[in-house]
Amino acid sequence: RLQPTAVWRCGIMRAATATDEPRSLGQTDHGTIRIMVTVNYEDLSTALEFVSSGMLTEHRAYISIDTGTIHWVSDSSDLDDDAPEDLEESDRYIAVPSKTDLGLGRPLAIQFTQERMPDEYGAVRQFFAHPGAYSRFKDHLAAHGQLDAWYAYEAECTKRALLEWCEAQQVTAIHESTA
């Protein structure tokens, strides 16, 4: 059985009233605010990794704003036989972003280098001018004893960016652990 151990609230939530539209919290100066959907953070993080793997748009994931269910879609394999047919057209689903969408690709590697290895900035920047950059980047980090630091930095920045995305999308991401 899963028990929530920590909850991040991304955005402001209030109780829906009888006059609200279904799944809506009413009108603001910025339009309709929907009820915040809750998802498991680990599932959302896995969906982010999935969407970020493969070719551009090969893998996609969508969060149902009604249930919090994450639906997985791939052009290269059948993953979710129960996925609704209107995932990409309906406003009832939120597309999970890729790492690139969140600015976690090349810019993050360059930022890490600037902060932790400023003398290596030119070499690392050159890596990203050619295919195979991440492999060379990681080899370079390993040679300088910075690979573990990179993984920790990348994980923290990914978590922060994903939670900021949650806030913008009115998604509550919860951590769950086994009890």
mmCIF file of C-alpha atoms in Angstrom:
data_model
loop_
_atom_site.group_PDB
_atom_site.id
_atom_site.type_symbol
_atom_site.label_atom_id
_atom_site.label_comp_id
_atom_site.label_asym_id
_atom_site.label_seq_id
_atom_site.Cartn_x
_atom_site.Cartn_y
_atom_site.Cartn_z
ATOM 1 C CA ARG A 1 0.000 0.000 0.000
ATOM 2 C CA LEU A 2 1.303 3.459 -0.893
ATOM 3 C CA GLN A 3 1.322 6.279 1.625
ATOM 4 C CA PRO A 4 2.087 9.914 0.797
ATOM 5 C CA THR A 5 5.264 11.038 2.554
ATOM 6 C CA ALA A 6 5.612 14.537 1.144
ATOM 7 C CA VAL A 7 3.338 16.825 -0.827
ATOM 8 C CA TRP A 8 4.311 19.741 -3.041
ATOM 9 C CA ARG A 9 1.563 22.171 -3.790
ATOM 10 C CA CYS A 10 2.106 23.688 -7.190
ATOM 11 C CA GLY A 11 -0.123 26.742 -7.303
ATOM 12 C CA ILE A 12 -3.102 27.827 -5.233
ATOM 13 C CA MET A 13 -6.155 25.638 -4.781
ATOM 14 C CA ARG A 14 -9.541 26.504 -3.317
ATOM 15 C CA ALA A 15 -12.655 24.415 -2.870
ATOM 16 C CA ALA A 16 -14.927 24.270 -5.884
ATOM 17 C CA THR A 17 -18.398 25.704 -5.360
ATOM 18 C CA ALA A 18 -21.742 24.522 -6.698
ATOM 19 C CA THR A 19 -21.723 27.359 -9.252
ATOM 20 C CA ASP A 20 -18.388 26.329 -10.787
ATOM 21 C CA GLU A 21 -18.280 24.518 -14.094
ATOM 22 C CA PRO A 22 -17.279 20.867 -13.800
ATOM 23 C CA ARG A 23 -13.545 20.549 -12.981
ATOM 24 C CA SER A 24 -13.276 24.347 -12.906
ATOM 25 C CA LEU A 25 -12.606 26.772 -10.082
ATOM 26 C CA GLY A 26 -14.162 29.752 -11.813
ATOM 27 C CA GLN A 27 -12.986 32.811 -13.699
ATOM 28 C CA THR A 28 -9.993 35.050 -13.063
ATOM 29 C CA ASP A 29 -8.390 37.860 -15.026
ATOM 30 C CA HIS A 30 -6.384 35.130 -16.769
ATOM 31 C CA GLY A 31 -9.314 32.873 -17.685
ATOM 32 C CA THR A 32 -10.679 29.663 -16.219
ATOM 33 C CA ILE A 33 -8.709 27.920 -13.515
ATOM 34 C CA ARG A 34 -9.156 24.175 -13.365
ATOM 35 C CA ILE A 35 -9.041 22.054 -10.241
ATOM 36 C CA MET A 36 -5.530 20.926 -9.546
ATOM 37 C CA VAL A 37 -4.886 17.355 -10.584
ATOM 38 C CA THR A 38 -2.682 15.162 -8.399
ATOM 39 C CA VAL A 39 -0.029 12.843 -9.850
ATOM 40 C CA ASN A 40 2.670 10.672 -8.363
ATOM 41 C CA TYR A 41 5.989 12.528 -8.706
ATOM 42 C CA GLU A 42 7.947 9.382 -9.533
ATOM 43 C CA ASP A 43 5.461 8.498 -12.299
ATOM 44 C CA LEU A 44 5.675 12.032 -13.668
ATOM 45 C CA SER A 45 9.474 11.954 -13.536
ATOM 46 C CA THR A 46 9.474 8.624 -15.391
ATOM 47 C CA ALA A 47 7.104 10.111 -17.986
ATOM 48 C CA LEU A 48 9.501 13.045 -18.438
ATOM 49 C CA GLU A 49 12.363 10.605 -19.072
ATOM 50 C CA PHE A 50 10.181 8.636 -21.505
ATOM 51 C CA VAL A 51 9.135 11.731 -23.453
ATOM 52 C CA SER A 52 12.784 12.841 -23.571
ATOM 53 C CA SER A 53 14.021 9.536 -24.986
ATOM 54 C CA GLY A 54 13.903 8.572 -28.635
ATOM 55 C CA MET A 55 13.468 10.857 -31.582
ATOM 56 C CA LEU A 56 11.703 14.209 -31.292
ATOM 57 C CA THR A 57 7.966 13.555 -30.598
ATOM 58 C CA GLU A 58 8.434 9.765 -30.907
ATOM 59 C CA HIS A 59 7.325 9.296 -27.302
ATOM 60 C CA ARG A 60 4.597 11.330 -25.631
ATOM 61 C CA ALA A 61 2.795 11.228 -22.308
ATOM 62 C CA TYR A 62 -0.382 12.955 -21.208
ATOM 63 C CA ILE A 63 -1.899 13.588 -17.780
ATOM 64 C CA SER A 64 -5.682 13.302 -17.502
ATOM 65 C CA ILE A 65 -6.894 16.374 -15.613
ATOM 66 C CA ASP A 66 -9.918 14.368 -14.523
ATOM 67 C CA THR A 67 -8.131 11.375 -12.984
ATOM 68 C CA GLY A 68 -4.404 12.157 -12.801
ATOM 69 C CA THR A 69 -3.701 9.070 -14.891
ATOM 70 C CA ILE A 70 -0.635 9.332 -17.113
ATOM 71 C CA HIS A 71 -1.140 7.889 -20.589
ATOM 72 C CA TRP A 72 1.937 6.818 -22.559
ATOM 73 C CA VAL A 73 2.050 7.009 -26.369
ATOM 74 C CA SER A 74 4.838 5.924 -28.704
ATOM 75 C CA ASP A 75 5.100 5.954 -32.464
ATOM 76 C CA SER A 76 7.396 2.908 -32.271
ATOM 77 C CA SER A 77 5.335 0.608 -30.015
ATOM 78 C CA ASP A 78 1.891 0.063 -28.481
ATOM 79 C CA LEU A 79 2.159 1.010 -24.816
ATOM 80 C CA ASP A 80 -1.236 2.053 -23.533
ATOM 81 C CA ASP A 81 -4.120 0.152 -25.085
ATOM 82 C CA ASP A 82 -6.518 2.062 -22.823
ATOM 83 C CA ALA A 83 -5.301 5.476 -23.969
ATOM 84 C CA PRO A 84 -8.154 7.731 -25.067
ATOM 85 C CA GLU A 85 -8.188 8.511 -28.777
ATOM 86 C CA ASP A 86 -8.489 12.266 -28.192
ATOM 87 C CA LEU A 87 -5.308 12.691 -26.095
ATOM 88 C CA GLU A 88 -3.690 15.126 -28.485
ATOM 89 C CA GLU A 89 -6.819 17.172 -29.255
ATOM 90 C CA SER A 90 -8.748 17.319 -25.986
ATOM 91 C CA ASP A 91 -8.260 19.991 -23.359
ATOM 92 C CA ARG A 92 -8.803 17.258 -20.728
ATOM 93 C CA TYR A 93 -5.141 16.186 -20.996
ATOM 94 C CA ILE A 94 -1.870 17.956 -20.287
ATOM 95 C CA ALA A 95 1.125 16.960 -22.405
ATOM 96 C CA VAL A 96 4.145 16.043 -20.294
ATOM 97 C CA PRO A 97 7.126 18.127 -21.455
ATOM 98 C CA SER A 98 10.525 16.825 -22.526
ATOM 99 C CA LYS A 99 13.781 17.795 -20.858
ATOM 100 C CA THR A 100 14.458 20.023 -23.849
ATOM 101 C CA ASP A 101 11.120 21.779 -23.295
ATOM 102 C CA LEU A 102 12.235 22.505 -19.723
ATOM 103 C CA GLY A 103 15.668 23.800 -20.753
ATOM 104 C CA LEU A 104 17.445 20.769 -19.298
ATOM 105 C CA GLY A 105 19.550 19.722 -22.271
ATOM 106 C CA ARG A 106 22.585 21.496 -23.603
ATOM 107 C CA PRO A 107 21.965 24.732 -21.624
ATOM 108 C CA LEU A 108 22.100 22.806 -18.344
ATOM 109 C CA ALA A 109 25.377 21.105 -19.258
ATOM 110 C CA ILE A 110 26.873 24.475 -20.201
ATOM 111 C CA GLN A 111 25.590 26.047 -16.972
ATOM 112 C CA PHE A 112 27.113 23.217 -14.899
ATOM 113 C CA THR A 113 30.435 23.697 -16.653
ATOM 114 C CA GLN A 114 30.397 27.454 -16.081
ATOM 115 C CA GLU A 115 29.638 26.966 -12.378
ATOM 116 C CA ARG A 116 31.821 23.960 -11.560
ATOM 117 C CA MET A 117 34.558 23.836 -14.223
ATOM 118 C CA PRO A 118 34.941 27.323 -15.713
ATOM 119 C CA ASP A 119 38.352 26.501 -17.193
ATOM 120 C CA GLU A 120 36.696 23.732 -19.269
ATOM 121 C CA TYR A 121 33.922 25.924 -20.671
ATOM 122 C CA GLY A 122 35.447 26.268 -24.152
ATOM 123 C CA ALA A 123 36.067 22.531 -24.531
ATOM 124 C CA VAL A 124 32.582 21.590 -23.335
ATOM 125 C CA ARG A 125 30.905 24.194 -25.510
ATOM 126 C CA GLN A 126 32.774 22.728 -28.487
ATOM 127 C CA PHE A 127 31.413 19.242 -27.651
ATOM 128 C CA PHE A 128 27.890 20.522 -28.172
ATOM 129 C CA ALA A 129 28.665 21.778 -31.659
ATOM 130 C CA HIS A 130 28.766 18.172 -32.909
ATOM 131 C CA PRO A 131 26.697 14.970 -32.642
ATOM 132 C CA GLY A 132 27.542 12.705 -29.710
ATOM 133 C CA ALA A 133 28.016 15.654 -27.378
ATOM 134 C CA TYR A 134 26.607 14.052 -24.210
ATOM 135 C CA SER A 135 28.883 11.038 -24.489
ATOM 136 C CA ARG A 136 31.949 13.275 -24.853
ATOM 137 C CA PHE A 137 30.661 15.580 -22.104
ATOM 138 C CA LYS A 138 30.237 12.696 -19.653
ATOM 139 C CA ASP A 139 33.643 11.246 -20.557
ATOM 140 C CA HIS A 140 35.143 14.681 -19.934
ATOM 141 C CA LEU A 141 33.376 14.966 -16.579
ATOM 142 C CA ALA A 142 34.602 11.521 -15.563
ATOM 143 C CA ALA A 143 38.176 12.451 -16.484
ATOM 144 C CA HIS A 144 37.875 15.518 -14.227
ATOM 145 C CA GLY A 145 36.174 13.681 -11.348
ATOM 146 C CA GLN A 146 32.899 15.578 -11.851
ATOM 147 C CA LEU A 147 30.540 12.885 -13.164
ATOM 148 C CA ASP A 148 28.814 12.199 -9.821
ATOM 149 C CA ALA A 149 28.508 15.939 -9.219
ATOM 150 C CA TRP A 150 26.911 16.292 -12.670
ATOM 151 C CA TYR A 151 24.351 13.572 -11.977
ATOM 152 C CA ALA A 152 23.387 15.193 -8.661
ATOM 153 C CA TYR A 153 23.186 18.647 -10.276
ATOM 154 C CA GLU A 154 21.127 17.344 -13.191
ATOM 155 C CA ALA A 155 18.731 15.506 -10.847
ATOM 156 C CA GLU A 156 18.193 18.584 -8.669
ATOM 157 C CA CYS A 157 17.671 20.896 -11.641
ATOM 158 C CA THR A 158 15.302 18.393 -13.262
ATOM 159 C CA LYS A 159 13.257 18.121 -10.070
ATOM 160 C CA ARG A 160 13.085 21.899 -9.704
ATOM 161 C CA ALA A 161 12.114 22.438 -13.364
ATOM 162 C CA LEU A 162 9.474 19.696 -13.247
ATOM 163 C CA LEU A 163 7.919 21.150 -10.090
ATOM 164 C CA GLU A 164 7.893 24.634 -11.641
ATOM 165 C CA TRP A 165 6.150 23.115 -14.660
ATOM 166 C CA CYS A 166 3.639 21.524 -12.260
ATOM 167 C CA GLU A 167 2.917 24.923 -10.766
ATOM 168 C CA ALA A 168 2.330 26.465 -14.171
ATOM 169 C CA GLN A 169 0.045 23.570 -15.176
ATOM 170 C CA GLN A 170 -1.823 23.406 -11.834
ATOM 171 C CA VAL A 171 -0.572 19.894 -11.122
ATOM 172 C CA THR A 172 0.143 18.646 -7.603
ATOM 173 C CA ALA A 173 3.019 16.177 -7.564
ATOM 174 C CA ILE A 174 3.197 13.913 -4.530
ATOM 175 C CA HIS A 175 5.983 11.627 -3.404
ATOM 176 C CA GLU A 176 4.772 8.229 -2.268
ATOM 177 C CA SER A 177 6.656 5.469 -0.525
ATOM 178 C CA THR A 178 5.744 1.928 0.308
ATOM 179 C CA ALA A 179 4.428 1.439 3.813
#
